[in-house]
Tab-separated table of C-alpha atoms in Angstrom:
chain	number	residue	atom	x	y	z
X	239	UNK	CA	-6.785	42.839	-81.268
X	240	UNK	CA	-9.127	40.599	-83.148
X	241	UNK	CA	-12.105	38.777	-81.665
X	242	UNK	CA	-10.128	35.557	-81.108
X	243	UNK	CA	-7.491	37.346	-79.034
X	244	UNK	CA	-10.175	39.061	-76.905
X	245	UNK	CA	-11.856	35.711	-76.125
X	246	UNK	CA	-8.545	34.124	-75.098
X	247	UNK	CA	-7.739	36.994	-72.727
X	248	UNK	CA	-11.130	36.712	-71.019
X	249	UNK	CA	-10.590	32.968	-70.497
X	250	UNK	CA	-7.253	33.619	-68.823
X	251	UNK	CA	-8.852	36.164	-66.459
X	252	UNK	CA	-11.619	33.673	-65.519
X	253	UNK	CA	-9.062	30.989	-64.667
X	254	UNK	CA	-6.990	33.417	-62.605
X	255	UNK	CA	-9.833	34.506	-60.318
X	256	UNK	CA	-10.241	31.257	-58.304
X	257	UNK	CA	-6.482	30.763	-58.212
X	258	UNK	CA	-5.996	34.183	-56.641
X	259	UNK	CA	-8.909	33.580	-54.226
X	260	UNK	CA	-7.388	30.269	-53.137
X	261	UNK	CA	-4.035	31.864	-52.595
X	262	UNK	CA	-5.612	34.633	-50.518
X	263	UNK	CA	-7.473	32.043	-48.432
X	264	UNK	CA	-4.329	30.036	-47.820
X	265	UNK	CA	-2.434	33.166	-46.898
X	266	UNK	CA	-5.203	34.210	-44.491
X	267	UNK	CA	-5.210	30.785	-42.797
X	268	UNK	CA	-1.433	30.813	-42.529
X	269	UNK	CA	-1.626	34.253	-40.934
X	270	UNK	CA	-4.176	33.075	-38.391
X	271	UNK	CA	-2.119	30.000	-37.499
X	272	UNK	CA	1.018	32.097	-37.281
X	273	UNK	CA	-0.708	34.546	-34.923
X	274	UNK	CA	-2.402	31.972	-32.706
X	275	UNK	CA	0.005	29.025	-32.791
X	276	UNK	CA	-1.163	25.503	-33.561
X	277	UNK	CA	-4.770	24.821	-34.374
X	278	UNK	CA	-6.776	24.226	-31.157
X	279	UNK	CA	-7.271	20.589	-30.238
X	280	UNK	CA	-10.645	19.225	-29.311
X	281	UNK	CA	-10.999	18.288	-25.619
X	282	UNK	CA	-12.242	14.698	-25.625
X	283	UNK	CA	-12.988	15.005	-21.894
X	284	UNK	CA	-15.029	18.218	-22.099
X	285	UNK	CA	-18.342	16.393	-21.795
X	286	UNK	CA	-17.326	15.071	-18.372
X	287	UNK	CA	-17.130	18.606	-16.922
X	288	UNK	CA	-20.886	19.100	-17.040
X	289	UNK	CA	-22.499	18.084	-13.713
X	290	UNK	CA	-24.957	15.229	-13.949
X	291	UNK	CA	-27.190	13.823	-11.228
X	292	UNK	CA	-25.948	10.259	-11.015
X	293	UNK	CA	-26.629	7.353	-8.718
X	294	UNK	CA	-23.139	7.270	-7.230
X	295	UNK	CA	-20.002	9.224	-6.418
X	296	UNK	CA	-16.370	8.107	-6.321
X	297	UNK	CA	-13.345	9.861	-4.844
X	298	UNK	CA	-9.861	8.717	-5.905
X	299	UNK	CA	-6.953	9.825	-3.689
X	300	UNK	CA	-3.282	9.257	-4.573
X	301	UNK	CA	-0.531	9.142	-1.935
X	302	UNK	CA	1.989	11.872	-2.761
X	303	UNK	CA	4.714	10.861	-0.307
X	304	UNK	CA	8.291	9.999	-1.242
X	305	UNK	CA	7.787	6.291	-0.620
X	306	UNK	CA	5.434	5.968	-3.611
X	307	UNK	CA	6.634	8.823	-5.833
X	308	UNK	CA	10.390	8.320	-5.489
X	309	UNK	CA	12.777	10.366	-7.588
X	310	UNK	CA	13.356	8.083	-10.566
X	311	UNK	CA	10.908	5.167	-10.506
X	312	UNK	CA	7.525	6.268	-9.145
X	313	UNK	CA	4.604	3.907	-8.711
X	314	UNK	CA	2.389	4.229	-11.780
X	315	UNK	CA	-1.076	3.977	-10.273
X	316	UNK	CA	-2.788	5.524	-13.295
X	317	UNK	CA	-1.950	2.740	-15.724
X	318	UNK	CA	-2.164	-0.074	-13.159
X	319	UNK	CA	-5.733	0.333	-11.922
X	320	UNK	CA	-7.568	0.043	-15.199
X	321	UNK	CA	-10.023	-2.499	-13.789
X	322	UNK	CA	-10.932	-0.187	-10.893
X	323	UNK	CA	-11.469	2.819	-13.176
X	324	UNK	CA	-13.486	0.715	-15.612
X	325	UNK	CA	-15.844	-0.339	-12.805
X	326	UNK	CA	-16.293	3.322	-11.818
X	327	UNK	CA	-17.216	4.202	-15.416
X	328	UNK	CA	-19.529	1.199	-15.688
X	329	UNK	CA	-21.463	2.617	-12.709
X	330	UNK	CA	-21.561	6.060	-14.418
X	331	UNK	CA	-20.339	7.701	-11.187
X	332	UNK	CA	-19.470	11.331	-10.656
X	333	UNK	CA	-15.737	11.312	-9.895
X	334	UNK	CA	-13.275	13.556	-8.042
X	335	UNK	CA	-9.500	12.957	-8.111
X	336	UNK	CA	-6.828	14.354	-5.791
X	337	UNK	CA	-3.513	13.668	-4.067
X	338	UNK	CA	-2.750	13.799	-0.349
X	339	UNK	CA	0.278	14.523	1.794
X	340	UNK	CA	1.309	15.782	5.216
X	341	UNK	CA	0.263	15.031	8.767
X	342	UNK	CA	-3.338	16.144	8.325
X	343	UNK	CA	-3.722	14.656	4.830
X	344	UNK	CA	-3.909	17.886	2.889
X	345	UNK	CA	-5.833	17.187	-0.315
X	346	UNK	CA	-4.726	18.708	-3.620
X	347	UNK	CA	-7.742	18.331	-5.879
X	348	UNK	CA	-6.893	17.694	-9.508
X	349	UNK	CA	-10.511	17.507	-10.668
X	350	UNK	CA	-13.862	17.754	-8.919
X	351	UNK	CA	-17.198	16.299	-9.966
X	352	UNK	CA	-16.363	14.816	-13.362
X	353	UNK	CA	-19.305	12.931	-14.832
X	354	UNK	CA	-18.651	9.424	-16.123
X	355	UNK	CA	-22.257	9.027	-17.314
X	356	UNK	CA	-21.587	7.930	-20.881
X	357	UNK	CA	-25.324	7.366	-21.531
X	358	UNK	CA	-26.728	10.780	-20.566
X	359	UNK	CA	-28.068	12.554	-23.707
X	360	UNK	CA	-26.252	9.956	-25.784
X	361	UNK	CA	-28.583	7.377	-27.330
X	362	UNK	CA	-26.334	6.078	-30.093
X	363	UNK	CA	-24.709	2.768	-29.152
X	364	UNK	CA	-21.527	3.491	-31.098
X	365	UNK	CA	-21.202	6.894	-29.460
X	366	UNK	CA	-21.856	5.370	-26.037
X	367	UNK	CA	-19.041	2.881	-26.524
X	368	UNK	CA	-16.723	5.719	-27.549
X	369	UNK	CA	-17.786	7.817	-24.545
X	370	UNK	CA	-17.141	4.918	-22.189
X	371	UNK	CA	-13.614	4.484	-23.516
X	372	UNK	CA	-13.053	8.228	-23.306
X	373	UNK	CA	-14.164	8.272	-19.681
X	374	UNK	CA	-11.659	5.580	-18.672
X	375	UNK	CA	-8.888	7.350	-20.587
X	376	UNK	CA	-9.743	10.736	-19.055
X	377	UNK	CA	-9.824	9.355	-15.515
X	378	UNK	CA	-6.488	7.615	-16.163
X	379	UNK	CA	-4.988	10.968	-17.149
X	380	UNK	CA	-6.374	12.634	-14.001
X	381	UNK	CA	-4.939	9.925	-11.743
X	382	UNK	CA	-1.598	10.250	-13.534
X	383	UNK	CA	-1.671	14.009	-12.950
X	384	UNK	CA	-2.462	13.445	-9.274
X	385	UNK	CA	0.493	11.076	-9.000
X	386	UNK	CA	2.802	13.746	-10.418
X	387	UNK	CA	1.517	16.579	-8.216
X	388	UNK	CA	4.056	18.095	-5.827
X	389	UNK	CA	2.888	17.385	-2.244
X	390	UNK	CA	2.106	20.344	-0.020
X	391	UNK	CA	4.248	18.992	2.800
X	392	UNK	CA	6.321	15.954	3.716
X	393	UNK	CA	5.068	12.743	5.225
X	394	UNK	CA	1.982	10.656	4.805
X	395	UNK	CA	-1.029	10.065	7.062
X	396	UNK	CA	-3.138	7.424	5.340
X	397	UNK	CA	-5.775	7.321	8.083
X	398	UNK	CA	-6.270	11.078	7.777
X	399	UNK	CA	-6.644	10.636	4.018
X	400	UNK	CA	-9.385	8.055	4.590
X	401	UNK	CA	-11.152	10.517	6.885
X	402	UNK	CA	-10.834	13.373	4.382
X	403	UNK	CA	-12.004	11.202	1.502
X	404	UNK	CA	-15.021	9.902	3.418
X	405	UNK	CA	-15.913	13.461	4.488
X	406	UNK	CA	-15.898	14.632	0.861
X	407	UNK	CA	-18.543	12.002	0.099
X	408	UNK	CA	-20.953	13.148	2.796
X	409	UNK	CA	-24.374	14.077	1.467
X	410	UNK	CA	-23.927	12.131	-1.746
X	411	UNK	CA	-26.942	10.136	-2.849
X	412	UNK	CA	-26.532	6.553	-3.955
X	413	UNK	CA	-23.347	4.546	-3.717
X	414	UNK	CA	-20.361	6.309	-2.128
X	415	UNK	CA	-16.967	4.906	-3.140
X	416	UNK	CA	-13.494	5.849	-1.955
X	417	UNK	CA	-10.389	4.566	-3.765
X	418	UNK	CA	-7.074	5.269	-1.991
X	419	UNK	CA	-3.859	4.486	-3.868
X	420	UNK	CA	-1.029	4.100	-1.370
X	421	UNK	CA	1.698	1.775	-0.160
X	422	UNK	CA	0.133	2.054	3.313
X	423	UNK	CA	3.321	3.349	4.932
X	424	UNK	CA	2.085	6.113	7.210
X	425	UNK	CA	4.835	8.260	8.697
X	426	UNK	CA	2.655	10.424	10.928
X	427	UNK	CA	-0.378	10.030	13.175
X	428	UNK	CA	-1.356	7.068	15.317
X	429	UNK	CA	-0.396	4.636	12.534
X	430	UNK	CA	3.150	5.994	12.185
X	431	UNK	CA	5.147	2.933	11.117
X	432	UNK	CA	8.677	4.315	11.282
X	433	UNK	CA	9.399	2.375	14.477
X	434	UNK	CA	7.158	-0.618	13.741
X	435	UNK	CA	8.527	-4.163	13.945
X	436	UNK	CA	6.223	-5.487	11.158
X	437	UNK	CA	6.106	-8.789	12.966
X	438	UNK	CA	3.084	-10.005	14.913
X	439	UNK	CA	-0.629	-9.552	15.544
X	440	UNK	CA	-0.100	-8.049	18.983
X	441	UNK	CA	1.497	-4.981	17.382
X	442	UNK	CA	-1.454	-4.628	14.999
X	443	UNK	CA	-3.874	-4.794	17.919
X	444	UNK	CA	-1.858	-2.187	19.806
X	445	UNK	CA	-1.880	0.242	16.853
X	446	UNK	CA	-5.612	-0.264	16.389
X	447	UNK	CA	-6.293	0.414	20.085
X	448	UNK	CA	-4.156	3.570	20.101
X	449	UNK	CA	-5.864	4.945	16.976
X	450	UNK	CA	-9.306	4.290	18.470
X	451	UNK	CA	-8.312	5.927	21.778
X	452	UNK	CA	-7.052	9.008	19.926
X	453	UNK	CA	-10.211	9.117	17.802
X	454	UNK	CA	-8.121	8.937	14.623
X	455	UNK	CA	-9.892	5.898	13.195
X	456	UNK	CA	-11.993	7.120	10.238
X	457	UNK	CA	-15.758	6.771	10.169
X	458	UNK	CA	-16.445	4.793	7.000
X	459	UNK	CA	-20.121	4.002	7.527
X	460	UNK	CA	-21.860	3.910	4.178
X	461	UNK	CA	-18.571	4.068	2.240
X	462	UNK	CA	-17.160	1.391	-0.052
X	463	UNK	CA	-13.400	1.713	0.496
X	464	UNK	CA	-10.776	0.182	-1.802
X	465	UNK	CA	-7.072	0.287	-0.924
X	466	UNK	CA	-4.638	-0.484	-3.750
X	467	UNK	CA	-0.853	-0.716	-3.748
X	468	UNK	CA	-0.232	-1.749	-0.131
X	469	UNK	CA	3.372	-2.749	0.487
X	470	UNK	CA	4.531	-1.551	-2.948
X	471	UNK	CA	6.861	1.451	-2.499
X	472	UNK	CA	8.665	3.252	-5.306
X	473	UNK	CA	11.873	2.093	-6.925
X	474	UNK	CA	14.848	2.915	-4.726
X	475	UNK	CA	12.804	3.016	-1.504
X	476	UNK	CA	13.226	0.407	1.277
X	477	UNK	CA	11.309	-2.681	0.180
X	478	UNK	CA	9.348	-4.983	2.527
X	479	UNK	CA	9.635	-8.754	2.637
X	480	UNK	CA	6.653	-10.934	1.755
X	481	UNK	CA	5.933	-11.446	5.468
X	482	UNK	CA	6.059	-7.692	6.071
X	483	UNK	CA	3.643	-7.052	3.198
X	484	UNK	CA	1.261	-9.570	4.734
X	485	UNK	CA	1.576	-7.848	8.105
X	486	UNK	CA	0.879	-4.480	6.473
X	487	UNK	CA	-2.231	-5.815	4.739
X	488	UNK	CA	-3.497	-7.254	8.027
X	489	UNK	CA	-2.914	-3.900	9.713
X	490	UNK	CA	-5.053	-2.015	7.191
X	491	UNK	CA	-7.755	-4.653	7.309
X	492	UNK	CA	-7.943	-4.026	11.041
X	493	UNK	CA	-7.838	-0.228	10.746
X	494	UNK	CA	-10.567	-0.043	8.093
X	495	UNK	CA	-12.760	-2.557	9.901
X	496	UNK	CA	-12.625	-5.294	7.266
X	497	UNK	CA	-12.825	-7.986	9.934
X	498	UNK	CA	-15.843	-6.500	11.701
X	499	UNK	CA	-19.485	-6.725	10.764
X	500	UNK	CA	-20.002	-3.632	8.631
X	501	UNK	CA	-23.085	-1.460	8.385
X	502	UNK	CA	-25.184	-1.835	5.227
X	503	UNK	CA	-23.524	-0.131	2.260
X	504	UNK	CA	-20.085	-0.317	3.892
X	505	UNK	CA	-17.096	-2.360	2.787
X	506	UNK	CA	-13.307	-2.407	2.890
X	507	UNK	CA	-11.449	-4.108	0.045
X	508	UNK	CA	-7.694	-4.555	-0.335
X	509	UNK	CA	-7.256	-4.800	-4.097
X	510	UNK	CA	-4.571	-7.352	-5.080
X	511	UNK	CA	-3.311	-5.000	-7.773
X	512	UNK	CA	0.302	-5.120	-8.941
X	513	UNK	CA	1.333	-1.489	-9.353
X	514	UNK	CA	3.867	-0.855	-12.103
X	515	UNK	CA	6.529	1.846	-12.217
X	516	UNK	CA	6.954	4.905	-14.401
X	517	UNK	CA	10.441	6.225	-15.046
X	518	UNK	CA	10.829	9.975	-14.613
X	519	UNK	CA	12.848	11.999	-17.091
X	520	UNK	CA	13.914	14.334	-14.285
X	521	UNK	CA	13.555	14.339	-10.496
X	522	UNK	CA	10.357	15.814	-9.135
X	523	UNK	CA	10.590	18.738	-6.769
X	524	UNK	CA	9.912	17.499	-3.252
X	525	UNK	CA	9.481	18.988	0.196
X	526	UNK	CA	12.547	18.585	2.440
X	527	UNK	CA	12.989	15.894	5.077
X	528	UNK	CA	10.278	13.548	3.891
X	529	UNK	CA	10.459	10.556	6.294
X	530	UNK	CA	10.812	6.974	5.108
X	531	UNK	CA	9.927	3.552	6.516
X	532	UNK	CA	12.954	1.343	7.228
X	533	UNK	CA	11.098	-1.893	8.079
X	534	UNK	CA	13.151	-2.595	11.218
X	535	UNK	CA	15.399	-5.064	9.432
X	536	UNK	CA	17.606	-5.444	12.518
X	537	UNK	CA	14.780	-6.433	14.875
X	538	UNK	CA	14.723	-10.186	15.531
X	539	UNK	CA	11.756	-12.469	15.091
X	540	UNK	CA	11.624	-14.553	18.262
X	541	UNK	CA	10.230	-18.059	18.708
X	542	UNK	CA	9.675	-18.985	22.367
X	543	UNK	CA	9.716	-22.779	22.602
X	544	UNK	CA	8.691	-24.411	25.899
X	545	UNK	CA	11.362	-26.637	27.399
X	546	UNK	CA	8.828	-29.381	28.107
X	547	UNK	CA	8.258	-29.730	24.361
X	548	UNK	CA	11.976	-29.972	23.639
X	549	UNK	CA	13.611	-31.884	26.500
X	550	UNK	CA	12.913	-34.359	29.237
X	551	UNK	CA	13.556	-33.212	32.808
X	552	UNK	CA	17.260	-32.533	33.490
X	553	UNK	CA	18.092	-33.610	29.923
X	554	UNK	CA	19.730	-31.734	27.050
X	555	UNK	CA	18.757	-34.246	24.393
X	556	UNK	CA	16.147	-32.935	21.976
X	557	UNK	CA	13.046	-35.115	21.989
X	558	UNK	CA	12.033	-36.608	18.606
X	559	UNK	CA	8.576	-35.090	19.057
X	560	UNK	CA	10.161	-31.612	18.918
X	561	UNK	CA	11.677	-32.058	15.458
X	562	UNK	CA	8.592	-30.884	13.471
X	563	UNK	CA	8.504	-27.705	15.584
X	564	UNK	CA	12.185	-27.016	15.000
X	565	UNK	CA	11.801	-27.815	11.319
X	566	UNK	CA	9.222	-24.999	11.029
X	567	UNK	CA	11.690	-22.607	12.636
X	568	UNK	CA	14.433	-23.811	10.299
X	569	UNK	CA	12.292	-23.149	7.233
X	570	UNK	CA	11.570	-19.627	8.463
X	571	UNK	CA	15.273	-18.984	9.035
X	572	UNK	CA	16.338	-20.427	5.684
X	573	UNK	CA	13.814	-18.327	3.788
X	574	UNK	CA	14.807	-15.069	5.511
X	575	UNK	CA	17.571	-13.615	3.294
X	576	UNK	CA	20.844	-12.946	5.104
X	577	UNK	CA	19.431	-13.966	8.468
X	578	UNK	CA	21.389	-14.647	11.651
X	579	UNK	CA	20.002	-17.120	14.205
X	580	UNK	CA	20.644	-16.932	17.949
X	581	UNK	CA	19.562	-19.733	20.305
X	582	UNK	CA	19.098	-18.752	23.967
X	583	UNK	CA	18.620	-21.496	26.567
X	584	UNK	CA	16.945	-20.992	29.960
X	585	UNK	CA	16.156	-23.240	32.944
X	586	UNK	CA	13.714	-22.994	35.821
X	587	UNK	CA	14.923	-22.507	39.427
X	588	UNK	CA	14.337	-26.130	40.540
X	589	UNK	CA	17.794	-27.310	39.470
X	590	UNK	CA	21.107	-26.895	41.275
X	591	UNK	CA	22.426	-23.318	41.013
X	592	UNK	CA	25.854	-24.570	39.983
X	593	UNK	CA	24.302	-26.536	37.112
X	594	UNK	CA	21.860	-23.958	35.743
X	595	UNK	CA	24.240	-22.319	33.298
X	596	UNK	CA	25.759	-25.599	32.159
X	597	UNK	CA	22.350	-27.175	31.465
X	598	UNK	CA	21.005	-24.098	29.685
X	599	UNK	CA	24.114	-23.973	27.469
X	600	UNK	CA	23.854	-27.672	26.679
X	601	UNK	CA	20.209	-27.277	25.653
X	602	UNK	CA	21.007	-24.241	23.491
X	603	UNK	CA	23.834	-26.202	21.808
X	604	UNK	CA	21.516	-29.134	21.172
X	605	UNK	CA	18.933	-26.934	19.466
X	606	UNK	CA	21.706	-25.286	17.450
X	607	UNK	CA	22.889	-28.689	16.237
X	608	UNK	CA	19.385	-29.616	15.108
X	609	UNK	CA	18.919	-26.320	13.215
X	610	UNK	CA	22.316	-26.667	11.569
X	611	UNK	CA	21.399	-30.184	10.489
X	612	UNK	CA	18.225	-28.769	8.945
X	613	UNK	CA	20.216	-26.420	6.718
X	614	UNK	CA	20.310	-23.242	8.814
X	615	UNK	CA	23.563	-21.292	8.634
X	616	UNK	CA	25.049	-18.636	10.908
X	617	UNK	CA	23.679	-20.056	14.179
X	618	UNK	CA	25.055	-19.165	17.634
X	619	UNK	CA	23.993	-20.638	20.980
X	620	UNK	CA	24.089	-19.123	24.470
X	621	UNK	CA	23.083	-20.570	27.824
X	622	UNK	CA	21.530	-17.865	29.979
X	623	UNK	CA	20.704	-19.887	33.084
X	624	UNK	CA	17.711	-18.496	34.957
X	625	UNK	CA	15.561	-16.004	33.008
X	626	UNK	CA	15.128	-12.505	34.387
X	627	UNK	CA	11.406	-12.566	33.672
X	628	UNK	CA	8.710	-14.414	31.804
X	629	UNK	CA	7.993	-12.781	28.465
X	630	UNK	CA	5.115	-15.090	27.618
X	631	UNK	CA	1.719	-13.316	27.559
X	632	UNK	CA	-0.558	-14.237	30.436
X	633	UNK	CA	-3.564	-16.110	29.084
X	634	UNK	CA	-4.613	-17.721	32.362
X	635	UNK	CA	-7.972	-17.057	33.948
X	636	UNK	CA	-8.085	-14.323	36.538
X	637	UNK	CA	-4.965	-12.618	35.159
X	638	UNK	CA	-2.519	-14.654	37.288
X	639	UNK	CA	-0.087	-17.392	36.333
X	640	UNK	CA	0.017	-20.586	38.313
X	641	UNK	CA	3.320	-21.914	39.679
X	642	UNK	CA	3.394	-24.554	36.925
X	643	UNK	CA	2.740	-21.894	34.259
X	644	UNK	CA	5.667	-19.907	35.586
X	645	UNK	CA	7.979	-22.932	35.519
X	646	UNK	CA	6.967	-23.797	31.961
X	647	UNK	CA	7.661	-20.227	30.865
X	648	UNK	CA	11.043	-20.122	32.628
X	649	UNK	CA	12.163	-23.481	31.215
X	650	UNK	CA	12.310	-22.527	27.555
X	651	UNK	CA	14.500	-21.933	24.518
X	652	UNK	CA	14.226	-18.689	22.559
X	653	UNK	CA	15.263	-18.699	18.902
X	654	UNK	CA	15.854	-15.247	17.436
X	655	UNK	CA	15.979	-14.789	13.661
X	656	UNK	CA	17.521	-11.431	12.786
X	657	UNK	CA	17.219	-10.126	9.241
X	658	UNK	CA	20.212	-8.717	7.487
């Protein structure tokens, strides 16, 4: 081999060395990936797991009952409460997220004490902006996980959840915030709504009194409570009417003390948040016999109209002055889908016994004719003669009705609007 051949061989060996080294490196990396699976992903939320002394704490609780989780179209709280989560991050709170279920509001904690302080040890404005966005995204994922958690037991006790959430905030310095994501349809406890009429203020007052007497009303002193999703059950669950949603909101305002003068640092807010739905690819495992709210669709809404406002004495002709009152009733009936209207006429005992039924029927027929003329369909009328008792609440001084009060209550027309 001459000198030229020797030089060419050495050049080939020099070129081969890095090629072989690269191949060995690639093979080694492939072996590591093959042994360990995919390359590990960075946890963008890892920084939130380090406890930080912050000025405030927030607890987010998600209702895990059937009425909000459903089987196909669950309420998607996580991606519907962005504004609420953004405000929590803006405050740099320490956050805990869980779901609740059962009679005693058993809490399944998804995450405890996650720091949303995007400024701590982070002085770069660009990095701070990125951290803030990460915090909202991470909290959204935690709320979504809470919404998908299998409840420990059936049923829902929202008042017990408020108590548990407030208790978990005890001892926290600074602002204490509780966010409860629920449709408000308790099926256990003093606020069990399975037999509720969803109709008037007297029922709300009765529920509030019973809860206070049983000592089930939560102590929310020093807590900023936000309720989101009231009256918005899952797809496929019984749905409330607009009037029933209003009644439900008024109930929770009363139960959380929104109408009373609150102690400093205390508030109760019903967030007007429209909660979207998330379709499930497969049904979620659920505890058996989870109760549901049926909204008492067959219970009538009754208008008690005094006879003196409708008719002259011994007359069955509707007075012109009564038309605005009956028009209000007609609007209510027309806007209640599938409703049936029943008119019941009564008289007081001053008339002739042989004429009581005839006069009461004539007055019921007259009111029916007016309602029909105002566009109400499916109306029936019945004369009942003398009433068996006065259903009108006693608002007179001293707790007794005068003779005139009794006559006015007896001489009336009841209009019942029954939902389909």
